[in-house]
Short mmCIF file of C-alpha atoms in Angstrom, two decimals:
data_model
loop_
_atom_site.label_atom_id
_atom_site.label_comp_id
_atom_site.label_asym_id
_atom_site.label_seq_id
_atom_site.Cartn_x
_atom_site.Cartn_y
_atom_site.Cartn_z
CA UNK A 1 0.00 0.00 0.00
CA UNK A 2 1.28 3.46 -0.66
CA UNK A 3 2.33 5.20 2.12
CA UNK A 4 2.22 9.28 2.03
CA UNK A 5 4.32 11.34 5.61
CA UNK A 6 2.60 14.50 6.27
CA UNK A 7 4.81 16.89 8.55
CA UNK A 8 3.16 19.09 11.23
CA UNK A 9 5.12 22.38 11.36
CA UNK A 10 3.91 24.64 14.31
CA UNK A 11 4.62 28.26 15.34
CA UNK A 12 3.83 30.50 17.89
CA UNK A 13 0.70 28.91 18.06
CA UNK A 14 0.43 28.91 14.31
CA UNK A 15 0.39 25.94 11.78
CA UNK A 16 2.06 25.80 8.45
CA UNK A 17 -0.86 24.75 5.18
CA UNK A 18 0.54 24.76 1.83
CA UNK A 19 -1.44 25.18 -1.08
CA UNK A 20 -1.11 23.15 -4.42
CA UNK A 21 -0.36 24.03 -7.80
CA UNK A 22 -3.46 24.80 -10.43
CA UNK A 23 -1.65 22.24 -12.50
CA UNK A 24 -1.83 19.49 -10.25
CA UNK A 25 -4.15 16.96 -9.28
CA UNK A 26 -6.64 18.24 -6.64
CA UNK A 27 -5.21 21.46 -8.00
CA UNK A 28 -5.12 24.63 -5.50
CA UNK A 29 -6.65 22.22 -2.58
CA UNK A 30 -4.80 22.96 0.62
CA UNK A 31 -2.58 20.18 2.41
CA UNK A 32 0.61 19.62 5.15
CA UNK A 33 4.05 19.51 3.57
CA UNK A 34 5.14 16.16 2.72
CA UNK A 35 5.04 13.41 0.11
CA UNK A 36 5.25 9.73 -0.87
CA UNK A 37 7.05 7.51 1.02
CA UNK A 38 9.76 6.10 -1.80
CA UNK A 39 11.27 2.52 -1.85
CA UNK A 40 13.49 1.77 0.72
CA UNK A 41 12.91 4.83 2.85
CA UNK A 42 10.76 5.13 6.24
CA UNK A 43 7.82 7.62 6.64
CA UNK A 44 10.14 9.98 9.04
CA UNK A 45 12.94 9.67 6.57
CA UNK A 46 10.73 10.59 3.22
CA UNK A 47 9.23 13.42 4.92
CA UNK A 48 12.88 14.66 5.45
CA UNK A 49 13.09 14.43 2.46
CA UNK A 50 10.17 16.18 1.32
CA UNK A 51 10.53 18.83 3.84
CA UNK A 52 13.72 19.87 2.07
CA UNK A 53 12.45 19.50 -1.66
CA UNK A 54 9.50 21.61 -0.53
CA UNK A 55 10.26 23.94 1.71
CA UNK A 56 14.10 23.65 2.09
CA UNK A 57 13.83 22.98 5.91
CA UNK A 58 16.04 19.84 8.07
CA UNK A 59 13.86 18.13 9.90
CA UNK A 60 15.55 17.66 13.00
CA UNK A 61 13.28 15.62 15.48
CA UNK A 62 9.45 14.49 14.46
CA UNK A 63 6.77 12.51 16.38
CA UNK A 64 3.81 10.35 14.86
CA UNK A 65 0.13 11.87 15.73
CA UNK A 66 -1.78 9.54 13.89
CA UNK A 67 -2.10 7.38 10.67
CA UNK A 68 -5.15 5.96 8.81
CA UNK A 69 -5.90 4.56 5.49
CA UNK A 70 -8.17 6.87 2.97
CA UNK A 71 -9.54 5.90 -0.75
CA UNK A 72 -10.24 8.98 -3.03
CA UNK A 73 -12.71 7.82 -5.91
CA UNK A 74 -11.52 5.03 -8.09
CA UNK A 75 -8.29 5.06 -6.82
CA UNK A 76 -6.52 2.23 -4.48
CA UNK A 77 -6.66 3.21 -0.84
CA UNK A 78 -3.22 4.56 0.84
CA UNK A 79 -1.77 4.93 4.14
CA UNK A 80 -1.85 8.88 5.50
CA UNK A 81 0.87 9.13 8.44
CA UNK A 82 0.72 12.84 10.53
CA UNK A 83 3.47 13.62 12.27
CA UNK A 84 4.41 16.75 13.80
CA UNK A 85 7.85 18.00 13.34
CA UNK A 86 9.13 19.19 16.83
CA UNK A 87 12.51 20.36 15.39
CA UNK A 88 13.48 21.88 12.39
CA UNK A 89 16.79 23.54 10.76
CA UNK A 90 16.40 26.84 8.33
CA UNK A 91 13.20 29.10 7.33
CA UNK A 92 10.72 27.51 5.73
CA UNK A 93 10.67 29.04 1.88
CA UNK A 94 7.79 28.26 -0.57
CA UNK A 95 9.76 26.33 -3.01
CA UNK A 96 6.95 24.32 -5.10
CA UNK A 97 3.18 25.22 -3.92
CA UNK A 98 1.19 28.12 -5.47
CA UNK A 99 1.37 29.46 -1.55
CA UNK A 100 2.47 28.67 2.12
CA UNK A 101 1.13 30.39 4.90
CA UNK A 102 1.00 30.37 9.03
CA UNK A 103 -2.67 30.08 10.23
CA UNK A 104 -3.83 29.05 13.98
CA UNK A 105 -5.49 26.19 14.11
CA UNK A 106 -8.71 27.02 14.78
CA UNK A 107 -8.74 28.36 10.82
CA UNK A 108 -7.77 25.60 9.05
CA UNK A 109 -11.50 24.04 9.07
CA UNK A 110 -12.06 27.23 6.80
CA UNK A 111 -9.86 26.57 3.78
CA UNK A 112 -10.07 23.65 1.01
CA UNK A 113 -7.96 20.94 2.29
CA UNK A 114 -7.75 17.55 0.32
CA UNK A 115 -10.65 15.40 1.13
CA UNK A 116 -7.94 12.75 2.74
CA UNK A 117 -6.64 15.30 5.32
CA UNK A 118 -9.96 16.02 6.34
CA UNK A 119 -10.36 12.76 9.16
CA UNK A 120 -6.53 14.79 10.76
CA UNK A 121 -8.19 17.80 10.49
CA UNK A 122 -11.44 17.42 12.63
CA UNK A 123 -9.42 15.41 15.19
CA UNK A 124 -6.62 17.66 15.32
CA UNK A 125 -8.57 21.62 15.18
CA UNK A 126 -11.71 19.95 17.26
CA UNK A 127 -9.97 18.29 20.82
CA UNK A 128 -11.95 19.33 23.42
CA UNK A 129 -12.01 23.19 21.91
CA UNK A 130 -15.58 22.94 22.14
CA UNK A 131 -16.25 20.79 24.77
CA UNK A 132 -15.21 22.50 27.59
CA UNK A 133 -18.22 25.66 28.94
CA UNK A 134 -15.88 28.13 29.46
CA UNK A 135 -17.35 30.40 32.86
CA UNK A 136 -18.94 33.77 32.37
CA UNK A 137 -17.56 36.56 33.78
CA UNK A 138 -20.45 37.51 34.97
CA UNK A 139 -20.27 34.92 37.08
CA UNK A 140 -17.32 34.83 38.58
CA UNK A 141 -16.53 38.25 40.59
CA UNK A 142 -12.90 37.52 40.50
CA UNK A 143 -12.32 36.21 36.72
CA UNK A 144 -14.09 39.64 36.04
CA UNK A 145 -11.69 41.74 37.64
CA UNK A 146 -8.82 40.11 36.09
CA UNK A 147 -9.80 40.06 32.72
CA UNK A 148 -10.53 44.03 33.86
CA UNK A 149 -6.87 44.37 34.25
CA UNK A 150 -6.17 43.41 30.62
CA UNK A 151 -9.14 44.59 28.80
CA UNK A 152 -9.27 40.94 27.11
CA UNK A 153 -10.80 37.69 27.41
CA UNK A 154 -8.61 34.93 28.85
CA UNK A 155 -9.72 31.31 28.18
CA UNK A 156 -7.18 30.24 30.58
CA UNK A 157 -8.42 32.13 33.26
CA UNK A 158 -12.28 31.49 31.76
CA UNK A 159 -11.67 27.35 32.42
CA UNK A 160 -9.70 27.62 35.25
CA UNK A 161 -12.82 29.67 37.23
CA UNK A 162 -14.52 26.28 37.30
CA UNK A 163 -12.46 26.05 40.97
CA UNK A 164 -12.94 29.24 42.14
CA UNK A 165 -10.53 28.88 44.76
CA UNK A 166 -7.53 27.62 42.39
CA UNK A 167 -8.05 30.89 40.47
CA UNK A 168 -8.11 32.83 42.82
CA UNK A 169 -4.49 31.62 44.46
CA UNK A 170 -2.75 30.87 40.90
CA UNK A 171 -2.09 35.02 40.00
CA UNK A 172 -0.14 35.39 43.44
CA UNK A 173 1.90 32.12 42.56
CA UNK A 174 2.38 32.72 39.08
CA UNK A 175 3.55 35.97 39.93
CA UNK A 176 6.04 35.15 42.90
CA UNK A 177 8.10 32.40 40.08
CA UNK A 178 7.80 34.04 36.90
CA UNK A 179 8.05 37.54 38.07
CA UNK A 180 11.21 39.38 39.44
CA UNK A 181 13.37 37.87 41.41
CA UNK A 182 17.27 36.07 41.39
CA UNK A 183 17.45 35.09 37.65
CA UNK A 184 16.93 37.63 34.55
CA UNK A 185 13.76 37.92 33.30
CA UNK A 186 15.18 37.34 29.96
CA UNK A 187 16.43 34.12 31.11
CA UNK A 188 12.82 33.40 32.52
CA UNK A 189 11.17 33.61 29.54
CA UNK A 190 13.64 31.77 27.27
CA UNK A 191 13.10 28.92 29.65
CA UNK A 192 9.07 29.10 29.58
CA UNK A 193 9.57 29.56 25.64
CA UNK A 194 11.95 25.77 25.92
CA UNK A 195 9.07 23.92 27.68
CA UNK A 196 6.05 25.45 25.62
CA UNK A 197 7.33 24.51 22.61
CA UNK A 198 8.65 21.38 23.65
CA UNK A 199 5.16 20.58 24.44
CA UNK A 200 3.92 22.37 21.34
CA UNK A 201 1.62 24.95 23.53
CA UNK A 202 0.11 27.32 21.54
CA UNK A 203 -1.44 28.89 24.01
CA UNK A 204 1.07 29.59 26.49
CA UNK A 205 3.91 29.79 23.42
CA UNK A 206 1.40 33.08 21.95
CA UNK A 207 0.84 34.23 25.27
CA UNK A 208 4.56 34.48 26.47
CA UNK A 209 5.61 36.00 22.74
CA UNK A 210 5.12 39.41 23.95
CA UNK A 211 7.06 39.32 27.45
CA UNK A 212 9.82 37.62 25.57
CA UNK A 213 10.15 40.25 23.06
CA UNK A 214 9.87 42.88 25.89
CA UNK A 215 12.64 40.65 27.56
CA UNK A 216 14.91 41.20 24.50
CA UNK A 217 14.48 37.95 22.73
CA UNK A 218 14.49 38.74 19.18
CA UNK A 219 12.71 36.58 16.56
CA UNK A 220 16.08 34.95 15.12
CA UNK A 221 16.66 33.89 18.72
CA UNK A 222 13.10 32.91 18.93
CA UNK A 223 13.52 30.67 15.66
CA UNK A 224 16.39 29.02 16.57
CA UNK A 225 14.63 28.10 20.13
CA UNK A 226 11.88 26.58 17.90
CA UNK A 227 14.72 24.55 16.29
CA UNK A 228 16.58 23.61 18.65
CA UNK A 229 19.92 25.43 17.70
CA UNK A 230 20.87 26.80 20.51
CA UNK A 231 24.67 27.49 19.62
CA UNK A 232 23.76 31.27 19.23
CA UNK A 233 23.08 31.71 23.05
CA UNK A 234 25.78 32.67 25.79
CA UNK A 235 26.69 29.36 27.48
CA UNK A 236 24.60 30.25 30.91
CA UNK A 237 21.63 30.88 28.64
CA UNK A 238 22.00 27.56 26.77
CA UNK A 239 22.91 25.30 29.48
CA UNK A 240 19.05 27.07 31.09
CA UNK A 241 17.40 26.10 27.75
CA UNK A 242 18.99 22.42 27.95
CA UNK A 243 17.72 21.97 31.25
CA UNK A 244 14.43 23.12 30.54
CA UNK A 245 14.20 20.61 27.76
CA UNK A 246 15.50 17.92 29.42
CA UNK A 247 13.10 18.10 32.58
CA UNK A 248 10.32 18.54 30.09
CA UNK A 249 10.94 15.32 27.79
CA UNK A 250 12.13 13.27 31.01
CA UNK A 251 11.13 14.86 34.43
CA UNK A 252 14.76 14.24 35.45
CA UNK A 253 17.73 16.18 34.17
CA UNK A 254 20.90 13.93 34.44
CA UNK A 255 22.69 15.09 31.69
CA UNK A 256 22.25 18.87 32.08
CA UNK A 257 22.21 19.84 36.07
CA UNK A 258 25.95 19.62 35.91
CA UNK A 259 26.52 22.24 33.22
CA UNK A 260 23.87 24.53 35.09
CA UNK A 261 25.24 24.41 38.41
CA UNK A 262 28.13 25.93 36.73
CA UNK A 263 26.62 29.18 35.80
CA UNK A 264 24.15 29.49 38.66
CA UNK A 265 23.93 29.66 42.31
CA UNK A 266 21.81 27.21 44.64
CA UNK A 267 18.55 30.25 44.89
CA UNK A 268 18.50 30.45 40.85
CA UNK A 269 18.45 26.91 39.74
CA UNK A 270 15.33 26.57 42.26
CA UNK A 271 14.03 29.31 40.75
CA UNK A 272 14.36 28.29 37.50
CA UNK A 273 13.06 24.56 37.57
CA UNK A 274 10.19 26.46 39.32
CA UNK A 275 9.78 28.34 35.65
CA UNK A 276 9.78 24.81 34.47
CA UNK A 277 7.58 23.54 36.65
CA UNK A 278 5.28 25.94 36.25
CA UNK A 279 5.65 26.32 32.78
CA UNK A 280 4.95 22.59 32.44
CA UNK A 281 1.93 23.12 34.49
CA UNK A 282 0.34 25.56 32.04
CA UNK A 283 1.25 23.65 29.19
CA UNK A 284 -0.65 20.66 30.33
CA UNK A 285 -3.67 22.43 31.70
CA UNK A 286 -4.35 24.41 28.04
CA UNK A 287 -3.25 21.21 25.93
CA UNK A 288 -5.44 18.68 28.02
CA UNK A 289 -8.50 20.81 27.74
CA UNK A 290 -7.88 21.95 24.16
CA UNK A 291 -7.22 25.88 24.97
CA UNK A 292 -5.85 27.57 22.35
CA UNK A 293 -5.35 31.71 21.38
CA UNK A 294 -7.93 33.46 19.96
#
């Protein structure tokens, strides 16, 4: 059976659709990056491959999401494998389609896809985004004088009101470890950056965008956090960064505490695997109950 790798490429909360050619078949229908998978290659090793023909990226690290067999009309059914791409090398550069672009997720049910991707799509853009009642404001005396504060909704805040009392003593805590204290707040935030996009949070990952800017992270230091190439940072920054990763992926960090302790002091590395931790936290409550930004 033919086999066909479909790669997953997320951003700041955004997902990369590319559009087809008019002179192709299902012309100008919208899909993911990727291809056939070729004799003798695996599904992670053609969509390498087609990652670089396409959109001359180097797929670093990828995980499967999900894989299912589709038939289009008169045509032998094939395999459709999703996986999302968790690390990637270079800019992505339209290189074959009639057009690339970033959308959030919660667009994607509005364009043209092909009529195989559309199973991925209505498992991937639906979760739970609908199924969790969100509380009122108007009910909640305390949600409403927070979202006050920032003259926006928060969904965040919206779900977490369901336990009154946990939203009421989360601000204070959040506060207390991600707001000033031992370790630079630039250092903060690239280490909240590490773990949401480790756990590809768009949420928190669009939420922390403008604090890290404010923080003096610029975007080339942003892209090379979403791939992974981390060469670019001074060494206390990047040994931060590896920890952060590591206690994300593993929830120990054997391989990194060593290098850390070298650059910090006893009161900062508490202080920042309490970034992590809390980081972490967030990540999980807006992924398990499908919150993502508006």
């Amino acid at each position: 059976m033919l086999q066909v790798a479909a790669g997953i490429l997320e951003r700041q909360g955004r997902i990369l659709i590319c559009r087809r050619q008019a002179r192709q078949a299902h012309p100008l229908k919208w899909e993911f990056p990727g291809g056939k998978v070729e004799a003798g290659e695996t599904p992670e090793q053609a969509l390498q491959r087609e990652l670089e023909e396409e959109l001359g990226i180097e797929a670093i690290a990828c995980e499967e999401i999900t894989r299912y067999e589709y038939a289009y009309p008169g045509k032998p059914p094939i395999l459709l494998i999703f996986f999302r791409v968790t690390a990637f090398a270079g800019e992505p550069r339209n290189l074959i389609f009639a057009e690339i672009r970033w959308e959030p997720r919660r667009n994607l049910a509005e364009f043209d896809f092909l009529e195989g991707d559309l199973e991925f799509l209505r498992v991937y853009t639906g979760r739970m985004a609908t199924a969790l009642r969100f509380v009122d404001p108007k009910d909640n005396e305390f949600l409403a004088s927070l979202e006050a504060r920032t003259r926006q909704a928060n969904p965040f805040f919206r779900a977490m009101a369901h336990r009154p009392e946990v939203l009421k003593n989360f601000p204070p805590l959040y506060s207390a470890i991600v707001g000033p204290g031992s370790v630079a707040r630039r250092v903060k935030s690239l280490v909240y950056l590490a773990c949401s996009l480790t756990n590809t949070c768009p949420f928190c990952i669009a939420s922390n965008m403008p604090g890290a800017r404010k923080a003096g992270i610029t975007d080339e230091e942003i892209r090379a956090l979403e791939a992974g190439e981390d060469g670019g940072f001074p060494p206390a920054e990047r040994a931060a960064i590896a920890y952060a990763r590591e206690l994300t992926r593993t929830a120990h960090a054997e391989t990194t505490s060593e290098e850390l302790r070298a650059h910090y002091t006893d009161e900062q590395i508490v202080e920042i695997t309490l970034v992590i931790g809390m980081s972490n936290f967030t990540n999980r409550f807006n992924n398990g109950l499908g919150i993502l930004p508006e």
